[in-house]
Amino acid sequence: MTTGVATEIKVGDPAPDFTLKDQDQKEVKLSDFRGKKHVVLAFYPLDWSPVCTGENKCLTDDFPSFQSSNAEVVGISTDSFFSHKAWADHLELKHRLLADMHRTVSKAYGLYFEPLNCAKRATVIVDKHGKVAYVKVQEIKTARDDKEILAALSKLK
């Protein structure tokens, strides 16, 4: 039986385009940022979990630095936009959360974690030309480091 999961995305790969709804049910299309901004795709397992809560608060705290780096930050998990809305409002998040309810984006990027039926914890930076410029996949219980992401963004033109 095949799960339809692609090989894990690599630096230099063209980023698979997608359209997902955010917590306000507005469609976000990756290719709409092409030629304009870099995009930080912050894949995470679950809303309301301790590690995901902490790291999404950090992404909001560092939001001005991401903006200064000409980057759009989006969180992506397999939760619904209803869950995203309640969680984003509760945490007062500044970045958008995208609902990959059918796991299509997680699978296209090779970042689907089958044992828990959710996305892996991973950061993918897509440069403004639509190429993958940075990938870091982490253990489910290990939070990402915003300083590493900002350092990677600083190397992009």
JSON list of C-alpha atoms in Angstrom, two decimals:
[
{"chain": "A", "resi": 1, "resn": "MET", "atom": "CA", "xyz": [0.00, 0.00, 0.00]},
{"chain": "A", "resi": 2, "resn": "THR", "atom": "CA", "xyz": [1.35, 3.44, -0.89]},
{"chain": "A", "resi": 3, "resn": "THR", "atom": "CA", "xyz": [0.74, 6.53, 1.23]},
{"chain": "A", "resi": 4, "resn": "GLY", "atom": "CA", "xyz": [1.40, 9.06, -1.53]},
{"chain": "A", "resi": 5, "resn": "VAL", "atom": "CA", "xyz": [4.15, 10.69, 0.52]},
{"chain": "A", "resi": 6, "resn": "ALA", "atom": "CA", "xyz": [6.90, 12.29, -1.58]},
{"chain": "A", "resi": 7, "resn": "THR", "atom": "CA", "xyz": [10.58, 12.08, -0.75]},
{"chain": "A", "resi": 8, "resn": "GLU", "atom": "CA", "xyz": [11.52, 14.71, 1.82]},
{"chain": "A", "resi": 9, "resn": "ILE", "atom": "CA", "xyz": [12.02, 18.10, 0.15]},
{"chain": "A", "resi": 10, "resn": "LYS", "atom": "CA", "xyz": [15.64, 19.24, -0.38]},
{"chain": "A", "resi": 11, "resn": "VAL", "atom": "CA", "xyz": [17.41, 22.57, -0.80]},
{"chain": "A", "resi": 12, "resn": "GLY", "atom": "CA", "xyz": [17.37, 23.56, -4.47]},
{"chain": "A", "resi": 13, "resn": "ASP", "atom": "CA", "xyz": [14.11, 21.75, -5.24]},
{"chain": "A", "resi": 14, "resn": "PRO", "atom": "CA", "xyz": [11.28, 23.77, -6.76]},
{"chain": "A", "resi": 15, "resn": "ALA", "atom": "CA", "xyz": [8.73, 24.27, -3.97]},
{"chain": "A", "resi": 16, "resn": "PRO", "atom": "CA", "xyz": [5.48, 22.44, -4.72]},
{"chain": "A", "resi": 17, "resn": "ASP", "atom": "CA", "xyz": [2.75, 25.04, -5.12]},
{"chain": "A", "resi": 18, "resn": "PHE", "atom": "CA", "xyz": [-0.34, 24.80, -2.95]},
{"chain": "A", "resi": 19, "resn": "THR", "atom": "CA", "xyz": [-3.44, 26.66, -1.88]},
{"chain": "A", "resi": 20, "resn": "LEU", "atom": "CA", "xyz": [-4.67, 26.23, 1.70]},
{"chain": "A", "resi": 21, "resn": "LYS", "atom": "CA", "xyz": [-7.11, 28.14, 3.88]},
{"chain": "A", "resi": 22, "resn": "ASP", "atom": "CA", "xyz": [-5.87, 30.13, 6.86]},
{"chain": "A", "resi": 23, "resn": "GLN", "atom": "CA", "xyz": [-7.55, 30.55, 10.25]},
{"chain": "A", "resi": 24, "resn": "ASP", "atom": "CA", "xyz": [-9.89, 33.16, 8.74]},
{"chain": "A", "resi": 25, "resn": "GLN", "atom": "CA", "xyz": [-10.80, 30.75, 5.89]},
{"chain": "A", "resi": 26, "resn": "LYS", "atom": "CA", "xyz": [-8.96, 32.94, 3.37]},
{"chain": "A", "resi": 27, "resn": "GLU", "atom": "CA", "xyz": [-7.08, 31.08, 0.65]},
{"chain": "A", "resi": 28, "resn": "VAL", "atom": "CA", "xyz": [-3.30, 31.40, 0.67]},
{"chain": "A", "resi": 29, "resn": "LYS", "atom": "CA", "xyz": [-1.45, 30.34, -2.48]},
{"chain": "A", "resi": 30, "resn": "LEU", "atom": "CA", "xyz": [2.31, 29.86, -2.23]},
{"chain": "A", "resi": 31, "resn": "SER", "atom": "CA", "xyz": [3.01, 31.05, -5.77]},
{"chain": "A", "resi": 32, "resn": "ASP", "atom": "CA", "xyz": [1.33, 34.41, -5.02]},
{"chain": "A", "resi": 33, "resn": "PHE", "atom": "CA", "xyz": [4.50, 35.35, -3.10]},
{"chain": "A", "resi": 34, "resn": "ARG", "atom": "CA", "xyz": [6.81, 34.53, -6.02]},
{"chain": "A", "resi": 35, "resn": "GLY", "atom": "CA", "xyz": [8.90, 37.54, -7.01]},
{"chain": "A", "resi": 36, "resn": "LYS", "atom": "CA", "xyz": [7.79, 39.40, -3.88]},
{"chain": "A", "resi": 37, "resn": "LYS", "atom": "CA", "xyz": [8.75, 37.66, -0.64]},
{"chain": "A", "resi": 38, "resn": "HIS", "atom": "CA", "xyz": [10.50, 34.66, 0.82]},
{"chain": "A", "resi": 39, "resn": "VAL", "atom": "CA", "xyz": [8.12, 32.31, 2.62]},
{"chain": "A", "resi": 40, "resn": "VAL", "atom": "CA", "xyz": [8.86, 30.47, 5.85]},
{"chain": "A", "resi": 41, "resn": "LEU", "atom": "CA", "xyz": [6.76, 27.31, 6.02]},
{"chain": "A", "resi": 42, "resn": "ALA", "atom": "CA", "xyz": [6.67, 26.27, 9.68]},
{"chain": "A", "resi": 43, "resn": "PHE", "atom": "CA", "xyz": [5.20, 22.76, 9.64]},
{"chain": "A", "resi": 44, "resn": "TYR", "atom": "CA", "xyz": [4.11, 21.57, 13.09]},
{"chain": "A", "resi": 45, "resn": "PRO", "atom": "CA", "xyz": [2.16, 18.59, 14.44]},
{"chain": "A", "resi": 46, "resn": "LEU", "atom": "CA", "xyz": [-0.79, 19.94, 16.45]},
{"chain": "A", "resi": 47, "resn": "ASP", "atom": "CA", "xyz": [-2.49, 23.09, 17.71]},
{"chain": "A", "resi": 48, "resn": "TRP", "atom": "CA", "xyz": [-2.79, 23.33, 21.51]},
{"chain": "A", "resi": 49, "resn": "SER", "atom": "CA", "xyz": [0.22, 21.09, 22.22]},
{"chain": "A", "resi": 50, "resn": "PRO", "atom": "CA", "xyz": [2.98, 22.47, 24.49]},
{"chain": "A", "resi": 51, "resn": "VAL", "atom": "CA", "xyz": [5.93, 22.60, 22.05]},
{"chain": "A", "resi": 52, "resn": "CYS", "atom": "CA", "xyz": [3.80, 23.92, 19.17]},
{"chain": "A", "resi": 53, "resn": "THR", "atom": "CA", "xyz": [2.33, 26.60, 21.45]},
{"chain": "A", "resi": 54, "resn": "GLY", "atom": "CA", "xyz": [5.76, 27.78, 22.56]},
{"chain": "A", "resi": 55, "resn": "GLU", "atom": "CA", "xyz": [7.28, 27.92, 19.12]},
{"chain": "A", "resi": 56, "resn": "ASN", "atom": "CA", "xyz": [4.30, 29.69, 17.53]},
{"chain": "A", "resi": 57, "resn": "LYS", "atom": "CA", "xyz": [4.46, 32.31, 20.29]},
{"chain": "A", "resi": 58, "resn": "CYS", "atom": "CA", "xyz": [8.15, 32.76, 19.41]},
{"chain": "A", "resi": 59, "resn": "LEU", "atom": "CA", "xyz": [7.30, 33.18, 15.72]},
{"chain": "A", "resi": 60, "resn": "THR", "atom": "CA", "xyz": [4.90, 35.95, 16.72]},
{"chain": "A", "resi": 61, "resn": "ASP", "atom": "CA", "xyz": [7.48, 37.54, 19.05]},
{"chain": "A", "resi": 62, "resn": "ASP", "atom": "CA", "xyz": [9.99, 37.57, 16.18]},
{"chain": "A", "resi": 63, "resn": "PHE", "atom": "CA", "xyz": [7.42, 38.68, 13.59]},
{"chain": "A", "resi": 64, "resn": "PRO", "atom": "CA", "xyz": [9.04, 42.13, 13.07]},
{"chain": "A", "resi": 65, "resn": "SER", "atom": "CA", "xyz": [12.40, 40.46, 12.34]},
{"chain": "A", "resi": 66, "resn": "PHE", "atom": "CA", "xyz": [10.78, 38.19, 9.76]},
{"chain": "A", "resi": 67, "resn": "GLN", "atom": "CA", "xyz": [9.12, 41.21, 8.14]},
{"chain": "A", "resi": 68, "resn": "SER", "atom": "CA", "xyz": [12.50, 43.00, 8.04]},
{"chain": "A", "resi": 69, "resn": "SER", "atom": "CA", "xyz": [13.88, 39.93, 6.24]},
{"chain": "A", "resi": 70, "resn": "ASN", "atom": "CA", "xyz": [11.21, 40.28, 3.52]},
{"chain": "A", "resi": 71, "resn": "ALA", "atom": "CA", "xyz": [9.64, 37.00, 4.65]},
{"chain": "A", "resi": 72, "resn": "GLU", "atom": "CA", "xyz": [6.08, 35.82, 5.09]},
{"chain": "A", "resi": 73, "resn": "VAL", "atom": "CA", "xyz": [5.71, 33.30, 7.92]},
{"chain": "A", "resi": 74, "resn": "VAL", "atom": "CA", "xyz": [2.97, 30.69, 7.84]},
{"chain": "A", "resi": 75, "resn": "GLY", "atom": "CA", "xyz": [2.37, 27.80, 10.19]},
{"chain": "A", "resi": 76, "resn": "ILE", "atom": "CA", "xyz": [1.07, 24.60, 8.60]},
{"chain": "A", "resi": 77, "resn": "SER", "atom": "CA", "xyz": [-0.55, 21.73, 10.46]},
{"chain": "A", "resi": 78, "resn": "THR", "atom": "CA", "xyz": [-3.21, 19.15, 9.75]},
{"chain": "A", "resi": 79, "resn": "ASP", "atom": "CA", "xyz": [-5.66, 20.82, 12.16]},
{"chain": "A", "resi": 80, "resn": "SER", "atom": "CA", "xyz": [-8.81, 22.50, 10.85]},
{"chain": "A", "resi": 81, "resn": "PHE", "atom": "CA", "xyz": [-9.09, 26.23, 10.28]},
{"chain": "A", "resi": 82, "resn": "PHE", "atom": "CA", "xyz": [-11.63, 26.25, 13.14]},
{"chain": "A", "resi": 83, "resn": "SER", "atom": "CA", "xyz": [-8.98, 24.94, 15.54]},
{"chain": "A", "resi": 84, "resn": "HIS", "atom": "CA", "xyz": [-6.43, 27.35, 14.05]},
{"chain": "A", "resi": 85, "resn": "LYS", "atom": "CA", "xyz": [-8.80, 30.30, 14.58]},
{"chain": "A", "resi": 86, "resn": "ALA", "atom": "CA", "xyz": [-9.45, 29.52, 18.25]},
{"chain": "A", "resi": 87, "resn": "TRP", "atom": "CA", "xyz": [-5.76, 28.84, 18.92]},
{"chain": "A", "resi": 88, "resn": "ALA", "atom": "CA", "xyz": [-4.47, 31.89, 17.02]},
{"chain": "A", "resi": 89, "resn": "ASP", "atom": "CA", "xyz": [-6.93, 34.15, 18.83]},
{"chain": "A", "resi": 90, "resn": "HIS", "atom": "CA", "xyz": [-6.05, 32.60, 22.20]},
{"chain": "A", "resi": 91, "resn": "LEU", "atom": "CA", "xyz": [-2.31, 33.12, 21.61]},
{"chain": "A", "resi": 92, "resn": "GLU", "atom": "CA", "xyz": [-2.73, 36.44, 19.75]},
{"chain": "A", "resi": 93, "resn": "LEU", "atom": "CA", "xyz": [-0.61, 35.15, 16.87]},
{"chain": "A", "resi": 94, "resn": "LYS", "atom": "CA", "xyz": [0.45, 37.59, 14.16]},
{"chain": "A", "resi": 95, "resn": "HIS", "atom": "CA", "xyz": [1.24, 35.02, 11.48]},
{"chain": "A", "resi": 96, "resn": "ARG", "atom": "CA", "xyz": [-1.22, 32.91, 9.52]},
{"chain": "A", "resi": 97, "resn": "LEU", "atom": "CA", "xyz": [-1.93, 29.26, 10.23]},
{"chain": "A", "resi": 98, "resn": "LEU", "atom": "CA", "xyz": [-2.77, 27.10, 7.23]},
{"chain": "A", "resi": 99, "resn": "ALA", "atom": "CA", "xyz": [-5.04, 24.07, 7.47]},
{"chain": "A", "resi": 100, "resn": "ASP", "atom": "CA", "xyz": [-3.62, 21.02, 5.67]},
{"chain": "A", "resi": 101, "resn": "MET", "atom": "CA", "xyz": [-6.60, 18.88, 6.71]},
{"chain": "A", "resi": 102, "resn": "HIS", "atom": "CA", "xyz": [-6.19, 16.42, 3.83]},
{"chain": "A", "resi": 103, "resn": "ARG", "atom": "CA", "xyz": [-2.40, 16.18, 4.41]},
{"chain": "A", "resi": 104, "resn": "THR", "atom": "CA", "xyz": [-1.71, 16.99, 0.74]},
{"chain": "A", "resi": 105, "resn": "VAL", "atom": "CA", "xyz": [0.94, 19.65, 1.41]},
{"chain": "A", "resi": 106, "resn": "SER", "atom": "CA", "xyz": [2.65, 17.69, 4.19]},
{"chain": "A", "resi": 107, "resn": "LYS", "atom": "CA", "xyz": [2.83, 14.70, 1.85]},
{"chain": "A", "resi": 108, "resn": "ALA", "atom": "CA", "xyz": [3.96, 16.75, -1.19]},
{"chain": "A", "resi": 109, "resn": "TYR", "atom": "CA", "xyz": [6.87, 18.10, 0.86]},
{"chain": "A", "resi": 110, "resn": "GLY", "atom": "CA", "xyz": [7.68, 14.65, 2.28]},
{"chain": "A", "resi": 111, "resn": "LEU", "atom": "CA", "xyz": [6.87, 15.96, 5.76]},
{"chain": "A", "resi": 112, "resn": "TYR", "atom": "CA", "xyz": [3.95, 13.73, 6.72]},
{"chain": "A", "resi": 113, "resn": "PHE", "atom": "CA", "xyz": [4.42, 11.80, 9.98]},
{"chain": "A", "resi": 114, "resn": "GLU", "atom": "CA", "xyz": [2.33, 8.68, 9.52]},
{"chain": "A", "resi": 115, "resn": "PRO", "atom": "CA", "xyz": [2.50, 7.32, 13.11]},
{"chain": "A", "resi": 116, "resn": "LEU", "atom": "CA", "xyz": [0.57, 10.36, 14.39]},
{"chain": "A", "resi": 117, "resn": "ASN", "atom": "CA", "xyz": [-1.25, 11.22, 11.13]},
{"chain": "A", "resi": 118, "resn": "CYS", "atom": "CA", "xyz": [0.12, 14.76, 11.23]},
{"chain": "A", "resi": 119, "resn": "ALA", "atom": "CA", "xyz": [2.88, 16.96, 9.84]},
{"chain": "A", "resi": 120, "resn": "LYS", "atom": "CA", "xyz": [6.45, 16.56, 11.01]},
{"chain": "A", "resi": 121, "resn": "ARG", "atom": "CA", "xyz": [8.03, 19.47, 12.85]},
{"chain": "A", "resi": 122, "resn": "ALA", "atom": "CA", "xyz": [9.99, 21.11, 10.05]},
{"chain": "A", "resi": 123, "resn": "THR", "atom": "CA", "xyz": [10.96, 24.48, 8.65]},
{"chain": "A", "resi": 124, "resn": "VAL", "atom": "CA", "xyz": [11.16, 25.10, 4.91]},
{"chain": "A", "resi": 125, "resn": "ILE", "atom": "CA", "xyz": [12.20, 28.45, 3.49]},
{"chain": "A", "resi": 126, "resn": "VAL", "atom": "CA", "xyz": [11.01, 29.06, -0.05]},
{"chain": "A", "resi": 127, "resn": "ASP", "atom": "CA", "xyz": [12.90, 31.93, -1.66]},
{"chain": "A", "resi": 128, "resn": "LYS", "atom": "CA", "xyz": [11.09, 34.56, -3.68]},
{"chain": "A", "resi": 129, "resn": "HIS", "atom": "CA", "xyz": [11.98, 32.63, -6.86]},
{"chain": "A", "resi": 130, "resn": "GLY", "atom": "CA", "xyz": [10.02, 29.58, -5.70]},
{"chain": "A", "resi": 131, "resn": "LYS", "atom": "CA", "xyz": [13.04, 27.41, -4.83]},
{"chain": "A", "resi": 132, "resn": "VAL", "atom": "CA", "xyz": [13.64, 25.68, -1.51]},
{"chain": "A", "resi": 133, "resn": "ALA", "atom": "CA", "xyz": [16.47, 27.57, 0.18]},
{"chain": "A", "resi": 134, "resn": "TYR", "atom": "CA", "xyz": [16.48, 25.92, 3.62]},
{"chain": "A", "resi": 135, "resn": "VAL", "atom": "CA", "xyz": [15.10, 22.76, 5.20]},
{"chain": "A", "resi": 136, "resn": "LYS", "atom": "CA", "xyz": [15.34, 21.58, 8.78]},
{"chain": "A", "resi": 137, "resn": "VAL", "atom": "CA", "xyz": [13.34, 18.64, 10.09]},
{"chain": "A", "resi": 138, "resn": "GLN", "atom": "CA", "xyz": [13.32, 18.19, 13.84]},
{"chain": "A", "resi": 139, "resn": "GLU", "atom": "CA", "xyz": [12.20, 15.64, 16.37]},
{"chain": "A", "resi": 140, "resn": "ILE", "atom": "CA", "xyz": [8.51, 16.00, 17.17]},
{"chain": "A", "resi": 141, "resn": "LYS", "atom": "CA", "xyz": [9.27, 17.17, 20.74]},
{"chain": "A", "resi": 142, "resn": "THR", "atom": "CA", "xyz": [12.04, 19.63, 19.80]},
{"chain": "A", "resi": 143, "resn": "ALA", "atom": "CA", "xyz": [11.12, 23.26, 19.10]},
{"chain": "A", "resi": 144, "resn": "ARG", "atom": "CA", "xyz": [12.59, 25.10, 16.12]},
{"chain": "A", "resi": 145, "resn": "ASP", "atom": "CA", "xyz": [15.08, 27.93, 16.64]},
{"chain": "A", "resi": 146, "resn": "ASP", "atom": "CA", "xyz": [13.98, 31.25, 15.15]},
{"chain": "A", "resi": 147, "resn": "LYS", "atom": "CA", "xyz": [17.57, 32.54, 15.21]},
{"chain": "A", "resi": 148, "resn": "GLU", "atom": "CA", "xyz": [18.59, 29.78, 12.78]},
{"chain": "A", "resi": 149, "resn": "ILE", "atom": "CA", "xyz": [15.69, 30.65, 10.49]},
{"chain": "A", "resi": 150, "resn": "LEU", "atom": "CA", "xyz": [16.53, 34.37, 10.56]},
{"chain": "A", "resi": 151, "resn": "ALA", "atom": "CA", "xyz": [20.21, 33.58, 9.87]},
{"chain": "A", "resi": 152, "resn": "ALA", "atom": "CA", "xyz": [19.19, 31.51, 6.83]},
{"chain": "A", "resi": 153, "resn": "LEU", "atom": "CA", "xyz": [16.94, 34.34, 5.62]},
{"chain": "A", "resi": 154, "resn": "SER", "atom": "CA", "xyz": [19.79, 36.84, 5.96]},
{"chain": "A", "resi": 155, "resn": "LYS", "atom": "CA", "xyz": [21.74, 34.89, 3.31]},
{"chain": "A", "resi": 156, "resn": "LEU", "atom": "CA", "xyz": [18.97, 35.26, 0.72]},
{"chain": "A", "resi": 157, "resn": "LYS", "atom": "CA", "xyz": [18.77, 38.12, -1.74]}
]
